[in-house]
Coordinates of N, CA, C and O in Angstrom, one line a residue:
S1 N 20.0 -8.4 -9.3 CA 19.4 -8.2 -10.5 C 18.4 -9.3 -11.0 O 17.4 -9.3 -12.0
Y2 N 18.7 -10.7 -10.3 CA 17.7 -12.1 -10.7 C 16.5 -11.6 -10.1 O 15.4 -12.0 -10.9
A3 N 16.3 -11.3 -8.7 CA 14.7 -10.6 -8.2 C 14.1 -9.5 -9.3 O 12.7 -9.6 -9.4
I4 N 14.9 -8.4 -9.8 CA 14.3 -7.6 -10.5 C 13.9 -8.3 -11.7 O 12.5 -7.8 -12.2
E5 N 14.4 -8.8 -12.7 CA 14.2 -9.7 -14.0 C 13.0 -10.6 -13.8 O 12.1 -10.6 -14.6
R6 N 12.9 -11.5 -12.5 CA 11.9 -12.2 -12.5 C 10.5 -11.2 -12.1 O 9.5 -11.7 -12.6
S7 N 10.7 -9.9 -11.2 CA 9.6 -9.3 -10.7 C 9.0 -8.9 -12.3 O 7.7 -8.6 -12.3
C8 N 9.7 -8.0 -13.1 CA 9.5 -7.7 -14.2 C 8.7 -8.7 -15.1 O 7.5 -8.6 -15.8
R9 N 9.3 -10.0 -15.2 CA 8.7 -11.0 -15.9 C 7.1 -11.3 -15.5 O 6.3 -11.6 -16.3
M10 N 7.1 -11.2 -14.0 CA 5.7 -11.8 -13.1 C 4.9 -10.6 -13.7 O 3.3 -10.7 -13.7
K11 N 5.4 -9.1 -13.6 CA 4.1 -8.4 -13.7 C 3.9 -8.4 -15.5 O 2.8 -8.3 -15.5
A12 N 4.8 -8.6 -16.3 CA 4.5 -8.6 -17.5 C 3.0 -9.8 -17.7 O 2.3 -9.5 -18.6
D13 N 3.2 -10.9 -17.2 CA 2.4 -12.1 -17.3 C 1.3 -12.0 -16.9 O 0.3 -11.9 -17.6
V14 N 1.2 -11.2 -15.6 CA -0.3 -10.6 -14.9 C -0.9 -9.5 -16.0 O -2.0 -9.8 -16.1
V15 N -0.2 -8.4 -16.7 CA -0.8 -7.5 -17.3 C -1.3 -8.3 -18.5 O -2.3 -8.2 -18.8
A16 N -0.1 -9.1 -19.0 CA -1.0 -10.2 -20.4 C -2.3 -10.8 -20.4 O -3.0 -11.0 -21.0
Q17 N -2.2 -11.2 -19.3 CA -3.3 -12.1 -18.9 C -4.9 -11.4 -18.0 O -6.0 -11.7 -18.6
D18 N -4.5 -10.0 -18.2 CA -5.5 -9.1 -17.7 C -5.3 -7.8 -18.2 O -5.2 -6.7 -17.3
E19 N -5.3 -7.6 -19.2 CA -4.8 -6.1 -20.0 C -5.7 -5.2 -19.6 O -5.2 -4.2 -19.4
F20 N -6.9 -5.4 -19.7 CA -8.0 -4.1 -19.6 C -8.2 -4.1 -18.3 O -9.6 -3.7 -17.9
D21 N -7.8 -5.2 -17.1 CA -8.2 -4.9 -15.9 C -9.7 -5.6 -15.8 O -10.4 -4.9 -14.9
R22 N -10.0 -6.4 -16.5 CA -11.4 -7.0 -16.2 C -11.8 -8.1 -15.2 O -12.6 -8.2 -14.7
T23 N -10.5 -9.1 -14.9 CA -10.8 -9.9 -13.6 C -10.6 -9.8 -12.5 O -10.6 -10.6 -11.7
G24 N -9.8 -8.5 -12.3 CA -9.4 -8.2 -11.1 C -7.8 -8.7 -10.6 O -7.3 -7.7 -9.7
L25 N -7.4 -9.6 -11.8 CA -5.9 -9.9 -11.2 C -4.9 -9.0 -11.3 O -4.0 -9.0 -10.7
R26 N -4.9 -8.0 -12.4 CA -4.0 -7.0 -12.4 C -4.6 -5.9 -11.3 O -3.1 -5.5 -11.0
A27 N -5.1 -5.9 -10.5 CA -5.3 -5.3 -9.7 C -4.3 -5.4 -8.1 O -3.9 -4.9 -7.4
S28 N -3.8 -6.9 -8.4 CA -3.3 -7.2 -7.4 C -1.8 -6.5 -7.4 O -1.0 -6.5 -6.6
L29 N -1.6 -6.0 -8.5 CA -0.4 -5.1 -9.2 C -0.1 -4.0 -8.0 O 0.8 -3.0 -8.1
N30 N -1.5 -3.7 -7.7 CA -1.2 -2.2 -6.9 C -1.1 -2.6 -5.3 O -1.6 -1.5 -4.7
L31 N -1.0 -3.6 -5.0 CA -0.5 -3.5 -3.6 C 0.3 -2.5 -3.0 O 1.5 -2.2 -3.5
G32 N -0.1 -1.9 -2.1 CA 0.7 -0.7 -1.2 C 0.9 0.4 -2.3 O 1.3 1.5 -1.5
H33 N -0.1 0.7 -3.1 CA 0.2 1.9 -3.8 C -0.8 2.8 -3.4 O -0.4 4.2 -3.4
T34 N -1.9 2.8 -3.0 CA -2.7 3.7 -2.4 C -2.0 4.6 -1.3 O -1.9 6.1 -1.6
V35 N -1.4 4.0 -0.3 CA -0.4 4.7 0.7 C 1.0 5.0 0.0 O 1.2 6.2 0.4
G36 N 1.3 4.3 -0.9 CA 2.7 4.6 -1.3 C 2.8 5.7 -2.2 O 3.5 6.4 -1.8
H37 N 1.7 5.8 -3.3 CA 1.7 6.9 -3.4 C 1.4 8.4 -2.9 O 2.1 9.6 -3.2
A38 N 0.8 8.5 -2.1 CA 0.6 9.7 -1.0 C 2.1 9.5 -0.4 O 2.4 11.0 -0.5
V39 N 2.4 8.8 0.0 CA 4.0 8.9 1.0 C 4.6 10.1 -0.4 O 5.5 10.6 0.2
E40 N 4.7 9.0 -1.2 CA 5.4 9.9 -2.4 C 5.3 11.1 -2.8 O 6.2 12.2 -3.0
S41 N 4.0 11.9 -2.8 CA 3.6 12.9 -3.3 C 4.0 13.6 -2.1 O 4.6 15.0 -2.4
L42 N 3.7 13.4 -0.8 CA 4.3 14.0 0.5 C 5.7 14.3 0.5 O 6.1 15.3 1.5
G43 N 6.4 13.7 -0.1 CA 7.7 13.8 0.0 C 8.0 14.3 -1.1 O 9.5 14.7 -1.5
G44 N 7.3 15.4 -1.9 CA 7.8 15.9 -2.9 C 8.5 15.1 -4.4 O 8.8 15.6 -5.0
Y45 N 7.9 13.7 -4.2 CA 8.6 12.7 -5.4 C 10.2 12.9 -5.3 O 11.0 12.5 -6.3
R46 N 10.6 13.3 -4.1 CA 12.4 13.4 -4.0 C 12.5 12.8 -2.6 O 13.8 12.0 -2.7
L47 N 12.2 12.8 -1.6 CA 12.2 11.9 -0.6 C 12.3 10.5 -0.6 O 13.2 9.8 0.3
Y48 N 11.2 10.0 -1.8 CA 11.3 8.4 -1.8 C 11.2 8.2 -3.1 O 10.6 8.6 -3.7
R49 N 11.8 7.2 -3.1 CA 11.8 6.5 -4.4 C 10.5 5.6 -4.6 O 9.8 5.5 -3.8
H50 N 9.9 5.6 -5.9 CA 8.7 5.1 -6.1 C 8.3 3.7 -5.4 O 7.5 3.5 -4.6
G51 N 9.6 2.7 -5.4 CA 9.7 1.1 -4.9 C 9.5 1.3 -3.3 O 8.9 0.7 -2.6
E52 N 10.5 2.4 -2.7 CA 10.2 2.9 -1.4 C 9.0 3.1 -0.9 O 8.5 2.7 0.4
A53 N 8.2 4.0 -1.4 CA 7.1 4.5 -0.9 C 6.1 3.4 -1.1 O 5.1 3.0 -0.1
V54 N 6.2 2.4 -2.2 CA 4.9 1.7 -2.2 C 5.3 0.4 -1.0 O 4.8 0.0 -0.5
A55 N 7.1 0.1 -0.6 CA 7.2 -0.6 0.3 C 6.3 -0.2 1.8 O 5.6 -1.0 2.4
I56 N 6.4 0.9 2.0 CA 5.9 1.6 3.2 C 4.5 1.0 2.8 O 3.5 0.8 4.1
G57 N 3.9 1.5 1.8 CA 2.2 0.9 1.5 C 1.7 -0.5 1.6 O 1.0 -0.9 2.2
M58 N 3.0 -1.2 1.3 CA 2.7 -2.7 1.4 C 2.4 -3.1 2.9 O 1.9 -3.7 3.6
V59 N 3.4 -2.2 4.0 CA 3.2 -2.7 5.2 C 1.8 -2.3 5.9 O 1.1 -3.1 6.5
A60 N 1.5 -0.9 5.4 CA 0.0 0.1 5.8 C -0.9 -1.2 5.4 O -1.8 -1.6 6.2
A61 N -1.0 -1.7 4.1 CA -1.7 -2.6 3.8 C -1.7 -4.2 4.5 O -3.0 -4.5 4.6
T62 N -0.8 -4.7 5.0 CA -0.7 -5.8 5.4 C -1.5 -5.2 7.1 O -2.2 -6.2 7.4
L63 N -1.1 -4.3 7.5 CA -1.7 -4.2 8.7 C -3.2 -3.7 8.9 O -4.0 -4.1 9.8
L64 N -3.5 -3.3 7.6 CA -5.1 -2.7 7.4 C -5.7 -4.1 7.3 O -7.1 -4.5 7.6
S65 N -4.8 -5.3 6.5 CA -5.8 -6.4 6.4 C -6.0 -7.1 7.4 O -6.7 -7.9 7.5
E66 N -5.0 -7.1 8.4 CA -5.1 -7.8 9.6 C -5.9 -7.0 10.5 O -7.0 -7.9 11.4
R67 N -6.0 -5.9 10.3 CA -7.1 -5.1 11.4 C -8.0 -5.5 11.1 O -9.3 -5.4 12.0
L68 N -8.5 -5.4 9.7 CA -10.0 -5.8 9.4 C -10.6 -7.1 9.1 O -11.4 -7.4 8.7
G69 N -9.6 -8.0 9.9 CA -9.8 -9.2 9.7 C -9.8 -10.3 7.9 O -10.3 -11.1 8.0
V70 N -9.1 -9.3 6.9 CA -9.2 -10.0 5.9 C -7.8 -10.8 5.8 O -8.1 -11.8 5.1
A71 N -6.8 -11.0 6.3 CA -5.9 -11.7 6.7 C -6.3 -12.9 7.0 O -7.0 -12.8 8.4
E72 N -5.7 -14.1 6.6 CA -6.2 -15.2 7.0 C -4.9 -15.6 7.8 O -5.3 -16.8 8.8
E73 N -4.2 -14.9 8.0 CA -3.0 -15.4 8.9 C -2.0 -14.0 9.0 O -2.2 -13.2 8.3
P74 N -1.3 -13.9 10.4 CA -0.2 -12.7 10.3 C 0.4 -12.4 9.2 O 1.1 -13.5 8.7
I75 N 0.4 -11.4 8.6 CA 1.7 -11.3 7.5 C 2.2 -10.1 7.7 O 3.4 -9.9 7.0
S76 N 2.1 -8.9 8.4 CA 2.8 -7.9 8.5 C 4.0 -8.4 8.9 O 5.0 -7.3 8.5
G77 N 4.4 -8.9 10.0 CA 5.8 -9.3 10.5 C 6.6 -9.6 9.2 O 7.8 -9.0 9.0
R78 N 6.2 -10.7 8.6 CA 6.9 -11.3 7.6 C 7.2 -10.2 6.7 O 8.4 -10.2 5.8
T79 N 6.1 -9.6 6.2 CA 6.2 -8.5 5.2 C 7.4 -7.5 5.3 O 8.5 -7.3 4.6
V80 N 7.4 -7.2 6.7 CA 8.4 -6.0 7.4 C 9.9 -7.0 7.1 O 10.9 -6.3 6.6
Q81 N 10.1 -8.2 7.7 CA 11.0 -9.0 7.5 C 11.6 -8.8 5.7 O 13.0 -8.8 6.0
I82 N 10.9 -9.4 4.9 CA 11.3 -9.7 3.8 C 11.5 -8.0 3.4 O 12.8 -7.9 2.3
L83 N 10.9 -7.0 3.2 CA 11.3 -5.6 2.9 C 12.4 -4.9 3.3 O 13.3 -4.7 2.6
E84 N 12.7 -5.4 4.6 CA 14.0 -4.8 5.4 C 15.0 -5.5 4.7 O 16.2 -5.1 4.8
A85 N 14.9 -6.7 4.4 CA 16.1 -7.8 4.1 C 16.4 -7.4 2.8 O 18.2 -7.4 2.7
V86 N 16.1 -6.7 2.1 CA 16.2 -6.3 1.0 C 16.4 -4.5 0.7 O 16.5 -3.8 0.1
G87 N 16.2 -4.1 2.2 CA 17.0 -2.8 2.0 C 15.9 -1.6 2.0 O 15.9 -0.4 1.8
L88 N 14.6 -2.0 2.2 CA 13.6 -1.3 1.7 C 12.7 -0.5 3.2 O 12.8 -1.4 4.0
P89 N 12.3 0.6 2.8 CA 12.2 1.1 4.4 C 10.6 0.4 4.6 O 9.8 0.3 3.6
T90 N 10.3 0.1 5.9 CA 8.9 -0.1 6.1 C 8.1 1.3 6.8 O 7.0 0.6 7.1
K91 N 8.4 2.6 7.1 CA 7.7 3.3 7.9 C 8.6 4.6 7.3 O 9.6 4.6 6.8
P92 N 8.0 5.7 7.3 CA 8.1 6.9 6.8 C 9.6 7.4 7.5 O 9.5 7.1 8.9
K93 N 10.3 8.0 6.6 CA 11.4 8.6 7.2 C 11.3 9.8 8.2 O 12.1 9.8 9.1
R94 N 10.3 10.2 8.1 CA 9.8 11.4 8.9 C 8.3 11.4 9.2 O 7.8 11.1 8.3
P95 N 8.0 11.9 10.3 CA 6.4 11.9 10.1 C 5.8 12.6 9.1 O 6.2 13.8 8.7
L96 N 4.4 12.2 9.1 CA 3.6 12.8 8.3 C 2.0 13.4 8.6 O 1.8 12.5 9.8
D97 N 1.8 14.2 8.0 CA 0.4 14.8 8.6 C -0.4 14.1 8.2 O -0.8 13.6 6.8
P98 N -1.7 13.6 8.9 CA -2.8 12.6 8.6 C -3.5 13.3 7.4 O -4.3 12.5 6.6
D99 N -3.9 14.9 7.9 CA -4.4 15.4 6.9 C -4.1 15.4 5.3 O -5.0 15.3 4.3
A100 N -2.9 15.6 5.4 CA -2.3 15.7 4.2 C -2.3 14.7 3.4 O -2.6 13.8 2.3
L101 N -1.9 12.8 4.3 CA -1.9 11.9 4.3 C -3.2 11.6 3.3 O -3.7 11.1 2.0
L102 N -4.0 11.9 4.0 CA -5.6 11.6 3.7 C -6.0 12.3 2.0 O -6.7 11.4 1.4
A103 N -5.7 13.5 2.2 CA -6.0 14.2 0.9 C -5.4 13.7 -0.1 O -5.8 13.4 -1.1
A104 N -4.0 13.4 0.0 CA -3.5 12.6 -1.2 C -4.0 11.4 -1.3 O -3.8 10.8 -2.6
M105 N -4.4 10.5 -0.6 CA -4.8 9.2 -0.8 C -6.3 9.4 -1.5 O -6.8 8.6 -2.3
L106 N -7.2 10.5 -1.1 CA -8.1 10.5 -1.9 C -8.3 11.1 -3.5 O -9.2 10.8 -3.9
R107 N -7.0 11.6 -3.9 CA -6.8 11.8 -5.0 C -6.4 10.3 -5.9 O -6.2 10.7 -7.2
D108 N -5.9 9.5 -5.1 CA -5.6 8.4 -5.9 C -6.5 7.8 -6.7 O -7.9 7.6 -6.5
K109 N -6.4 7.4 -8.1 CA -7.1 6.6 -9.0 C -8.0 5.4 -8.6 O -9.4 5.6 -9.0
K110 N -7.6 4.8 -7.5 CA -8.8 3.6 -6.9 C -9.4 4.7 -6.0 O -10.3 3.5 -5.7
T111 N -9.8 5.7 -5.8 CA -10.8 6.2 -5.0 C -12.2 6.6 -5.7 O -11.7 7.5 -6.9
T112 N -13.2 6.0 -5.1 CA -14.3 6.4 -5.9 C -15.2 7.0 -5.1 O -15.5 6.4 -3.8
E113 N -15.8 8.3 -5.4 CA -16.7 8.7 -5.0 C -16.3 8.9 -3.3 O -17.1 9.0 -2.3
G114 N -15.2 9.2 -2.9 CA -14.4 9.5 -1.6 C -14.5 8.3 -0.8 O -14.1 8.3 0.3
T115 N -14.5 7.3 -1.5 CA -14.0 5.8 -0.6 C -12.8 5.0 -0.9 O -12.3 5.4 -2.3
L116 N -12.1 5.4 0.1 CA -10.7 4.5 -0.1 C -10.8 3.2 -0.7 O -11.4 2.4 0.0
N117 N -10.3 2.7 -1.6 CA -10.3 1.7 -2.2 C -8.8 0.9 -1.9 O -7.7 1.4 -2.3
F118 N -8.5 -0.2 -1.0 CA -7.3 -0.7 -1.3 C -6.9 -2.3 -1.4 O -8.1 -3.2 -1.5
V119 N -6.1 -3.1 -2.1 CA -5.3 -3.9 -2.3 C -5.0 -4.4 -1.0 O -4.2 -4.2 -0.4
L120 N -5.8 -5.4 -0.8 CA -5.6 -6.3 1.1 C -5.3 -7.5 0.9 O -5.8 -8.2 0.3
P121 N -3.9 -8.2 1.0 CA -3.7 -9.2 1.1 C -4.3 -10.7 2.0 O -4.9 -10.0 3.5
R122 N -4.6 -11.7 1.5 CA -5.6 -12.4 2.6 C -4.4 -13.3 2.8 O -4.4 -13.8 4.2
R123 N -3.4 -13.4 2.2 CA -2.4 -14.3 2.7 C -1.1 -13.5 1.8 O -1.7 -13.4 0.7
I124 N -0.1 -14.0 1.7 CA 1.1 -13.9 1.0 C 0.9 -14.4 -0.5 O 0.8 -15.8 -0.3
G125 N 0.6 -13.7 -1.4 CA 0.5 -13.9 -2.7 C -1.2 -14.1 -3.1 O -1.6 -14.4 -4.3
E126 N -2.2 -13.6 -2.5 CA -3.3 -13.6 -2.5 C -4.0 -12.4 -2.2 O -4.2 -12.0 -0.6
V127 N -4.5 -11.7 -2.8 CA -5.2 -10.1 -2.4 C -6.6 -10.4 -2.9 O -7.4 -10.6 -3.6
V128 N -7.4 -9.4 -2.1 CA -8.5 -8.6 -2.5 C -8.9 -7.0 -2.5 O -7.9 -6.7 -2.1
N129 N -10.1 -6.7 -3.3 CA -9.8 -5.6 -3.3 C -11.2 -5.0 -2.2 O -12.2 -5.7 -1.9
R130 N -10.9 -4.1 -1.2 CA -12.2 -3.7 -0.5 C -11.9 -2.2 0.0 O -10.7 -1.6 -0.3
P131 N -13.2 -1.7 0.0 CA -13.1 -0.2 0.5 C -12.7 0.0 2.1 O -13.2 -1.3 2.6
V132 N -11.8 0.7 1.9 CA -11.6 0.8 3.9 C -11.7 2.5 4.6 O -11.5 3.3 3.6
P133 N -12.6 2.4 5.4 CA -12.9 4.1 6.0 C -11.6 4.5 6.1 O -10.7 3.9 6.6
A134 N -11.5 6.0 6.2 CA -10.5 6.7 6.1 C -9.8 6.6 7.9 O -8.8 6.4 7.9
E135 N -10.9 6.8 8.8 CA -10.5 7.0 10.2 C -9.7 5.1 10.2 O -8.6 5.4 11.2
V136 N -10.0 4.3 9.9 CA -9.6 3.1 10.0 C -7.8 3.2 9.5 O -6.7 3.1 9.8
V137 N -7.9 3.5 8.2 CA -6.5 3.6 7.7 C -5.4 4.7 8.6 O -4.4 4.1 8.6
L138 N -6.1 5.8 8.7 CA -5.3 6.8 9.6 C -4.8 6.2 11.0 O -3.7 6.3 11.3
D139 N -5.6 5.5 11.4 CA -5.3 4.7 12.9 C -4.4 3.9 12.4 O -3.7 3.3 13.2
V140 N -4.2 3.3 11.2 CA -3.5 1.9 11.1 C -1.8 2.6 10.6 O -0.8 2.4 11.3
V141 N -2.1 3.7 9.6 CA -0.6 4.0 9.4 C -0.2 4.9 10.6 O 1.3 5.3 10.3
A142 N -0.4 5.4 11.7 CA 0.0 6.0 12.7 C 0.9 5.1 13.2 O 1.8 5.7 13.8
S143 N 1.0 3.9 13.3 CA 2.1 3.3 14.0 C 3.3 3.1 12.8 O 4.1 2.5 13.8
Q144 N 3.1 3.8 11.9 CA 4.1 3.4 10.6 C 5.0 5.2 10.8 O 5.7 5.5 10.0
G145 N 3.9 6.0 11.7 CA 4.9 7.4 11.5 C 3.9 8.5 11.1 O 4.8 9.6 10.9
V146 N 2.8 8.6 11.1 CA 1.8 9.7 10.9 C 1.4 10.3 12.1 O 1.3 9.4 12.8
S147 N 1.8 11.3 12.0 CA 1.5 12.4 13.4 C 0.8 13.8 13.1 O 1.0 13.9 11.8
G148 N 0.3 14.1 13.9 CA -0.3 15.6 13.7 C -2.0 15.6 14.5 O -2.2 14.6 15.0
T149 N -2.4 16.7 14.0 CA -3.6 17.0 14.8 C -4.8 16.2 14.7 O -5.7 15.8 15.9
R150 N -4.8 15.6 13.9 CA -5.8 14.8 13.8 C -5.8 13.3 14.5 O -6.6 12.8 15.6
L151 N -4.6 12.8 14.5 CA -4.7 11.7 15.6 C -4.4 12.0 17.1 O -4.7 11.7 17.9
E152 N -3.8 13.4 17.1 CA -3.5 13.9 18.6 C -4.9 14.1 19.1 O -5.3 13.8 20.4
R153 N -5.8 14.5 18.7 CA -7.4 14.7 19.1 C -7.8 13.7 19.2 O -8.3 13.7 20.3
K154 N -7.6 12.2 18.7 CA -8.3 11.1 19.1 C -7.8 10.6 20.2 O -8.4 10.0 20.9
G155 N -6.4 10.9 20.5 CA -5.5 10.2 21.4 C -6.0 10.4 23.2 O -6.0 10.0 23.7

Protein backbone atom coordinates (compact mmCIF):
# COMPACT_ATOMS: atom_id res chain seq x y z
CA SER A 1 0.00 0.00 0.00
CA TYR A 2 2.96 2.32 0.63
CA ALA A 3 4.20 1.94 -2.95
CA ILE A 4 0.74 2.58 -4.39
CA GLU A 5 0.23 5.67 -2.23
CA ARG A 6 3.68 7.03 -3.13
CA SER A 7 3.11 6.35 -6.83
CA CYS A 8 -0.20 8.21 -6.76
CA ARG A 9 1.42 11.19 -5.05
CA MET A 10 4.26 11.22 -7.58
CA LYS A 11 1.81 11.06 -10.50
CA ALA A 12 -0.29 13.87 -9.05
CA ASP A 13 2.85 15.98 -8.60
CA VAL A 14 3.90 15.43 -12.22
CA VAL A 15 0.41 16.30 -13.49
CA ALA A 16 0.33 19.42 -11.30
CA GLN A 17 3.71 20.57 -12.68
CA ASP A 18 2.71 19.98 -16.31
CA GLU A 19 -1.09 20.02 -16.28
CA PHE A 20 -1.45 20.73 -20.00
CA ASP A 21 1.51 18.61 -21.19
CA ARG A 22 3.53 21.65 -22.29
CA THR A 23 6.98 20.81 -20.89
CA GLY A 24 7.13 17.11 -21.71
CA LEU A 25 7.34 16.15 -18.03
CA ARG A 26 3.84 14.70 -18.11
CA ALA A 27 4.83 12.48 -21.04
CA SER A 28 7.06 10.55 -18.66
CA LEU A 29 3.86 9.03 -17.25
CA ASN A 30 3.33 7.30 -20.61
CA LEU A 31 6.31 4.95 -20.30
CA GLY A 32 5.13 1.53 -21.46
CA HIS A 33 1.71 2.70 -22.60
CA THR A 34 2.10 2.46 -26.39
CA VAL A 35 2.73 -1.29 -26.30
CA GLY A 36 0.72 -1.66 -23.09
CA HIS A 37 -2.51 -0.29 -24.53
CA ALA A 38 -2.09 -2.53 -27.58
CA VAL A 39 -1.54 -5.62 -25.41
CA GLU A 40 -4.53 -4.67 -23.29
CA SER A 41 -6.68 -4.26 -26.41
CA LEU A 42 -5.59 -7.57 -27.93
CA GLY A 43 -6.46 -9.27 -24.63
CA GLY A 44 -10.00 -7.96 -24.97
CA TYR A 45 -9.49 -5.83 -21.85
CA ARG A 46 -9.95 -9.03 -19.82
CA LEU A 47 -6.71 -10.97 -20.17
CA TYR A 48 -4.53 -8.21 -18.66
CA ARG A 49 -5.19 -5.54 -16.10
CA HIS A 50 -4.01 -2.09 -17.17
CA GLY A 51 -0.93 -2.21 -14.95
CA GLU A 52 0.02 -5.67 -16.21
CA ALA A 53 -0.18 -4.56 -19.84
CA VAL A 54 1.81 -1.41 -19.10
CA ALA A 55 4.48 -3.50 -17.32
CA ILE A 56 4.87 -5.56 -20.51
CA GLY A 57 5.07 -2.28 -22.42
CA MET A 58 7.70 -0.92 -20.03
CA VAL A 59 9.95 -3.87 -20.78
CA ALA A 60 9.39 -3.32 -24.52
CA ALA A 61 10.30 0.37 -24.09
CA THR A 62 13.53 -0.46 -22.26
CA LEU A 63 14.47 -3.02 -24.91
CA LEU A 64 13.72 -0.47 -27.66
CA SER A 65 15.76 2.14 -25.84
CA GLU A 66 18.74 -0.20 -25.65
CA ARG A 67 18.36 -1.30 -29.29
CA LEU A 68 18.19 2.31 -30.54
CA GLY A 69 21.10 3.49 -28.41
CA VAL A 70 18.91 5.85 -26.38
CA ALA A 71 19.67 4.07 -23.11
CA GLU A 72 22.87 5.33 -21.55
CA GLU A 73 23.20 2.10 -19.58
CA PRO A 74 21.62 -1.37 -19.69
CA ILE A 75 18.18 -1.04 -18.09
CA SER A 76 15.96 -3.81 -19.38
CA GLY A 77 17.34 -6.46 -17.02
CA ARG A 78 16.84 -4.27 -13.96
CA THR A 79 13.36 -3.29 -15.16
CA VAL A 80 12.38 -6.95 -15.57
CA GLN A 81 13.81 -7.76 -12.14
CA ILE A 82 11.83 -4.97 -10.44
CA LEU A 83 8.55 -5.76 -12.22
CA GLU A 84 8.82 -9.49 -11.51
CA ALA A 85 9.68 -8.79 -7.86
CA VAL A 86 6.29 -7.11 -7.45
CA GLY A 87 4.45 -9.81 -9.36
CA LEU A 88 3.92 -8.05 -12.68
CA PRO A 89 4.30 -9.81 -16.03
CA THR A 90 7.18 -8.87 -18.32
CA LYS A 91 5.94 -10.61 -21.45
CA PRO A 92 2.55 -11.59 -22.83
CA LYS A 93 0.80 -14.68 -21.43
CA ARG A 94 0.31 -16.02 -24.95
CA PRO A 95 1.73 -15.13 -28.37
CA LEU A 96 0.39 -11.97 -29.98
CA ASP A 97 -0.15 -11.49 -33.68
CA PRO A 98 2.31 -8.81 -34.87
CA ASP A 99 -0.09 -7.34 -37.45
CA ALA A 100 -2.81 -6.97 -34.81
CA LEU A 101 -0.30 -5.52 -32.35
CA LEU A 102 0.89 -2.98 -34.91
CA ALA A 103 -2.68 -2.02 -35.83
CA ALA A 104 -3.50 -1.48 -32.15
CA MET A 105 -0.36 0.62 -31.59
CA LEU A 106 -1.18 2.77 -34.62
CA ARG A 107 -4.49 3.67 -32.92
CA ASP A 108 -2.60 4.99 -29.87
CA LYS A 109 -3.11 8.69 -29.15
CA LYS A 110 0.66 9.26 -29.27
CA THR A 111 0.83 8.03 -32.88
CA THR A 112 0.97 10.86 -35.39
CA GLU A 113 0.51 10.42 -39.14
CA GLY A 114 1.33 6.72 -38.92
CA THR A 115 4.51 7.24 -36.86
CA LEU A 116 4.78 5.36 -33.57
CA ASN A 117 6.02 7.63 -30.80
CA PHE A 118 7.50 6.13 -27.68
CA VAL A 119 8.59 7.29 -24.29
CA LEU A 120 12.04 5.70 -24.03
CA PRO A 121 14.20 5.67 -20.91
CA ARG A 122 17.72 7.05 -21.10
CA ARG A 123 18.25 5.61 -17.65
CA ILE A 124 15.91 4.70 -14.80
CA GLY A 125 14.12 7.92 -13.90
CA GLU A 126 14.84 9.85 -17.12
CA VAL A 127 12.95 9.50 -20.39
CA VAL A 128 12.78 11.05 -23.86
CA ASN A 129 10.12 10.97 -26.57
CA ARG A 130 11.18 9.45 -29.88
CA PRO A 131 9.55 8.17 -33.05
CA VAL A 132 10.35 4.48 -33.60
CA PRO A 133 9.93 2.62 -36.90
CA ALA A 134 7.24 -0.07 -36.74
CA GLU A 135 9.59 -2.81 -37.92
CA VAL A 136 12.02 -2.08 -35.08
CA VAL A 137 9.16 -2.23 -32.57
CA LEU A 138 7.99 -5.59 -33.93
CA ASP A 139 11.53 -7.00 -33.93
CA VAL A 140 12.05 -6.00 -30.31
CA VAL A 141 8.70 -7.18 -28.96
CA ALA A 142 9.22 -10.52 -30.71
CA SER A 143 11.47 -11.45 -27.80
CA GLN A 144 8.48 -10.89 -25.52
CA GLY A 145 6.17 -13.36 -27.23
CA VAL A 146 4.89 -11.79 -30.44
CA SER A 147 4.64 -14.33 -33.22
CA GLY A 148 2.93 -14.68 -36.53
CA THR A 149 3.32 -14.30 -40.24
CA ARG A 150 5.14 -10.96 -40.32
CA LEU A 151 7.95 -12.17 -38.07
CA GLU A 152 8.04 -15.64 -39.58
CA ARG A 153 8.52 -14.13 -43.05
CA LYS A 154 11.45 -12.10 -41.76
CA GLY A 155 13.10 -15.05 -40.05
